Amino acid sequence: TQLLEQSPQFLSIQEGENLTVYCNSSSVFSSLQWYRQEPGEGPVLLVTVVTGGEVKKLKRLTFQFGDARKDSSLHITAAQPGDTGLYLCAGARKSLTNSGGSNYKLTFGKGTLLTVNP
Amino acid sequence: DAGITQSPRHKVTETGTPVTLRCHQTENHRYMYWYRQDPGHGLRLIHYSYGVKDTDKGEVSDGYSVSRSKTEDFLLTLESATSSQTSVYFCAIKEPGLAGPNEQYFGPGTRLTVT
């Protein structure tokens, strides 16, 4: 069962256009993270949102966490070729370790492959 | 840069052979994770460690074992590799962030091909 549905799966746009990527779940998360991954590299953390309704901006990227902490969106304004990459959302939920302590596990969406054409 | 290295970066092996992947970190992080990334599945957790000799299973742990004998190294072993284990493997560490305790940082990955 995919706990985090990410859409769209693929997105190809022209430089200067705006776009929004969505991450939806029926589960509540303690926090949600957005990553960007380039070919042959590991995911790089862009932002973490924690509070329901929270909005964070990172230059031309705007991240929003849903009021109920079940969904999130990433909006890019005036996309540039350098924004090309795989965007991943990941929700954190608390779990118990073998020893009875607590840990947070991440559940990832399948990703949105963004191509920005010059 | 979270100081994570993975070795090897690429490996081709035959079905039935044992394979060990190494994750090394230099910043004394307590939590370490192994994920695999496959088309159509995204990143899935294999095993994680919350301290030396303390490990637990993730969602796709069958066919994998891990060991952590010292803080800086987390080893992932495929006892008898199968073609279904062809994947890109990522190690991650977790460090407390200002926004919460859940931020994970990833290594560069190991591309494993089982023929």
Coordinates of C-alpha atoms in Angstrom, one line a residue:
Chain A
T1 CA 0.0 0.0 0.0
Q2 CA 1.4 3.4 -1.1
L3 CA 0.9 5.7 1.9
L4 CA 2.1 8.8 0.0
E5 CA 0.7 9.5 -3.4
Q6 CA 2.8 11.9 -5.3
S7 CA 1.5 13.6 -8.5
P8 CA 2.2 14.2 -11.3
Q9 CA 4.7 11.4 -11.9
F10 CA 6.3 13.2 -14.8
L11 CA 6.3 16.9 -15.7
S12 CA 7.9 18.6 -18.7
I13 CA 7.6 22.3 -19.0
Q14 CA 9.3 25.3 -20.6
E15 CA 11.6 27.7 -18.8
G16 CA 9.6 30.5 -17.0
E17 CA 6.5 28.4 -16.4
N18 CA 5.1 27.8 -12.9
L19 CA 4.3 24.3 -11.6
T20 CA 2.9 22.5 -8.5
V21 CA 3.7 19.0 -7.3
Y22 CA 1.4 17.4 -4.8
C23 CA 1.9 14.8 -2.1
N24 CA -1.2 13.3 -0.6
S25 CA -1.9 10.7 2.1
S26 CA -4.7 9.4 4.3
S27 CA -2.2 9.2 7.2
V28 CA -1.1 12.0 9.5
F29 CA 2.6 12.7 9.6
S30 CA 4.7 14.3 12.3
S31 CA 6.6 16.2 9.7
L32 CA 7.1 16.1 5.9
Q33 CA 10.3 16.5 3.9
W34 CA 10.9 17.4 0.3
Y35 CA 14.0 16.2 -1.4
R36 CA 15.6 16.8 -4.9
Q37 CA 17.6 14.1 -6.5
E38 CA 19.8 14.3 -9.6
P39 CA 20.9 11.3 -11.7
G40 CA 23.6 9.2 -10.1
E41 CA 23.3 11.1 -6.7
G42 CA 21.5 10.7 -3.5
P43 CA 18.5 12.8 -2.5
V44 CA 19.2 16.2 -1.1
L45 CA 17.0 17.6 1.6
L46 CA 15.2 20.9 0.5
V47 CA 12.9 21.6 3.4
T48 CA 11.1 20.1 6.4
V49 CA 7.6 21.2 7.4
V50 CA 6.3 20.4 10.8
T51 CA 3.2 22.4 11.7
G52 CA -0.2 22.1 10.0
G53 CA -0.7 24.9 7.5
E54 CA 3.0 25.8 7.5
V55 CA 4.4 27.6 4.5
K56 CA 8.1 27.7 3.8
K57 CA 9.8 29.5 0.9
L58 CA 13.2 28.7 -0.6
K59 CA 13.9 31.3 -3.3
R60 CA 11.4 30.4 -6.1
L61 CA 10.2 27.2 -4.3
T62 CA 7.2 27.4 -1.9
F63 CA 6.3 24.4 0.3
Q64 CA 3.1 24.0 2.1
F65 CA 2.0 21.5 4.7
G66 CA -1.8 20.7 4.9
D67 CA -3.7 21.8 7.9
A68 CA -4.3 18.2 8.9
R69 CA -0.7 17.2 8.3
K70 CA -1.7 14.6 5.7
D71 CA -0.7 16.4 2.5
S72 CA 1.8 18.8 1.1
S73 CA 2.6 20.8 -2.1
L74 CA 5.7 22.2 -3.7
H75 CA 5.2 25.2 -6.0
I76 CA 8.0 26.4 -8.3
T77 CA 7.7 29.9 -9.8
A78 CA 9.4 30.7 -13.1
A79 CA 11.1 27.3 -13.4
Q80 CA 14.6 27.2 -14.7
P81 CA 16.6 24.4 -16.4
G82 CA 18.5 24.0 -13.2
D83 CA 15.4 22.9 -11.4
T84 CA 15.3 19.7 -13.5
G85 CA 15.4 16.7 -11.3
L86 CA 13.4 14.1 -9.3
Y87 CA 11.4 15.6 -6.5
L88 CA 10.5 13.3 -3.6
C89 CA 8.3 13.9 -0.6
A90 CA 8.7 11.9 2.5
G91 CA 6.4 11.7 5.6
A92 CA 7.8 11.0 9.0
R93 CA 5.9 8.8 11.5
K94 CA 6.9 7.7 15.0
S95 CA 7.6 4.0 15.5
L96 CA 9.0 1.8 18.3
T97 CA 12.4 0.2 18.1
N98 CA 13.2 -3.4 19.2
S99 CA 14.4 -2.0 22.6
G100 CA 11.2 -0.1 23.2
G101 CA 12.6 3.3 22.3
S102 CA 11.2 5.6 19.6
N103 CA 12.3 6.3 16.1
Y104 CA 10.9 8.2 13.2
K105 CA 10.6 6.4 9.9
L106 CA 10.2 8.1 6.6
T107 CA 7.7 6.9 4.0
F108 CA 8.6 8.2 0.5
G109 CA 6.4 9.1 -2.4
K110 CA 7.4 7.6 -5.8
G111 CA 8.6 11.0 -7.0
T112 CA 8.0 13.6 -9.7
L113 CA 10.4 13.7 -12.5
L114 CA 10.6 17.4 -13.6
T115 CA 12.2 18.5 -16.8
V116 CA 12.5 22.2 -17.5
N117 CA 13.3 22.9 -21.2
P118 CA 15.3 26.0 -22.1
Chain B
D1 CA 27.6 17.6 3.5
A2 CA 26.7 15.0 6.2
G3 CA 30.0 13.2 5.8
I4 CA 28.6 10.0 4.4
T5 CA 30.4 7.7 2.0
Q6 CA 29.3 4.4 0.5
S7 CA 31.4 1.7 -1.0
P8 CA 31.6 0.3 -3.5
R9 CA 29.8 2.8 -5.7
H10 CA 29.1 0.2 -8.4
K11 CA 29.1 -3.6 -8.3
V12 CA 28.2 -6.4 -10.6
T13 CA 27.8 -9.8 -9.0
E14 CA 26.3 -13.2 -9.9
T15 CA 23.2 -14.8 -8.5
G16 CA 23.9 -16.7 -5.3
T17 CA 27.0 -14.8 -4.2
P18 CA 27.3 -12.9 -1.0
V19 CA 27.6 -9.1 -1.2
T20 CA 28.4 -6.5 1.5
L21 CA 27.8 -2.8 1.1
R22 CA 29.4 -0.4 3.4
C23 CA 28.2 3.0 4.7
H24 CA 30.7 5.1 6.6
Q25 CA 30.0 8.4 8.4
T26 CA 32.3 10.7 10.1
E27 CA 30.1 12.7 12.4
N28 CA 29.1 10.3 15.1
H29 CA 25.4 10.1 14.2
R30 CA 23.4 7.6 16.2
Y31 CA 20.8 6.7 13.5
M32 CA 21.7 5.1 10.2
Y33 CA 19.4 3.7 7.5
W34 CA 19.6 1.5 4.4
Y35 CA 17.2 2.1 1.5
R36 CA 16.8 0.7 -1.9
Q37 CA 15.4 2.8 -4.8
D38 CA 13.7 1.1 -7.8
P39 CA 11.6 2.5 -10.6
G40 CA 8.0 2.5 -9.8
H41 CA 8.6 2.0 -6.1
G42 CA 10.5 5.0 -4.9
L43 CA 12.8 4.7 -1.8
R44 CA 12.0 1.8 0.5
L45 CA 13.5 1.2 3.9
I46 CA 15.5 -2.1 4.3
H47 CA 17.0 -1.9 7.8
Y48 CA 18.0 0.8 10.2
S49 CA 20.2 1.2 13.2
Y50 CA 19.7 3.3 16.3
G51 CA 23.1 2.6 17.9
V52 CA 26.0 0.2 18.0
K53 CA 24.7 -3.4 17.7
D54 CA 21.1 -2.0 17.7
T55 CA 19.2 -2.7 14.5
D56 CA 15.7 -3.1 13.3
K57 CA 13.9 -4.2 10.2
G58 CA 12.3 -1.9 7.6
E59 CA 9.5 -2.7 5.1
V60 CA 11.7 -4.8 2.6
S61 CA 14.1 -6.6 4.9
D62 CA 13.8 -10.1 3.5
G63 CA 17.1 -11.4 2.0
Y64 CA 19.1 -8.7 3.8
S65 CA 21.0 -8.5 7.0
V66 CA 22.9 -5.6 8.7
S67 CA 25.6 -5.1 11.3
R68 CA 26.8 -2.1 13.2
S69 CA 29.9 -2.9 15.3
K70 CA 31.0 0.7 15.6
T71 CA 29.2 4.0 15.3
E72 CA 30.8 5.1 12.0
D73 CA 30.0 2.0 9.9
F74 CA 26.7 0.3 8.9
L75 CA 27.0 -2.7 6.7
L76 CA 24.3 -4.2 4.5
T77 CA 24.8 -7.9 3.5
L78 CA 23.0 -9.8 0.8
E79 CA 23.7 -13.4 1.9
S80 CA 22.9 -14.9 -1.5
A81 CA 22.2 -12.2 -4.1
T82 CA 19.2 -12.6 -6.4
S83 CA 18.3 -10.7 -9.5
S84 CA 15.4 -9.0 -7.7
Q85 CA 18.0 -7.3 -5.5
T86 CA 19.4 -5.4 -8.5
S87 CA 18.8 -1.8 -7.3
V88 CA 20.4 1.4 -6.2
Y89 CA 21.1 1.3 -2.5
F90 CA 21.3 4.4 -0.4
C91 CA 22.5 4.9 3.1
A92 CA 21.2 7.8 5.2
I93 CA 21.8 9.3 8.6
K94 CA 19.5 11.2 10.8
E95 CA 20.4 14.3 12.8
P96 CA 18.2 16.5 14.8
G97 CA 17.2 19.5 12.9
L98 CA 15.8 22.8 14.0
A99 CA 12.4 21.9 12.5
G100 CA 12.2 18.5 14.2
P101 CA 14.0 15.2 14.8
N102 CA 13.2 13.6 11.4
E103 CA 15.7 15.0 8.9
Q104 CA 17.6 12.4 7.0
Y105 CA 20.7 13.0 4.9
F106 CA 21.7 10.6 2.1
G107 CA 24.9 9.1 0.8
P108 CA 25.8 9.0 -2.9
G109 CA 24.4 5.5 -3.4
T110 CA 25.7 2.1 -4.6
R111 CA 24.4 0.7 -7.9
L112 CA 24.2 -3.1 -7.6
T113 CA 23.6 -5.4 -10.5
V114 CA 22.9 -9.1 -9.9
T115 CA 23.3 -11.2 -13.1

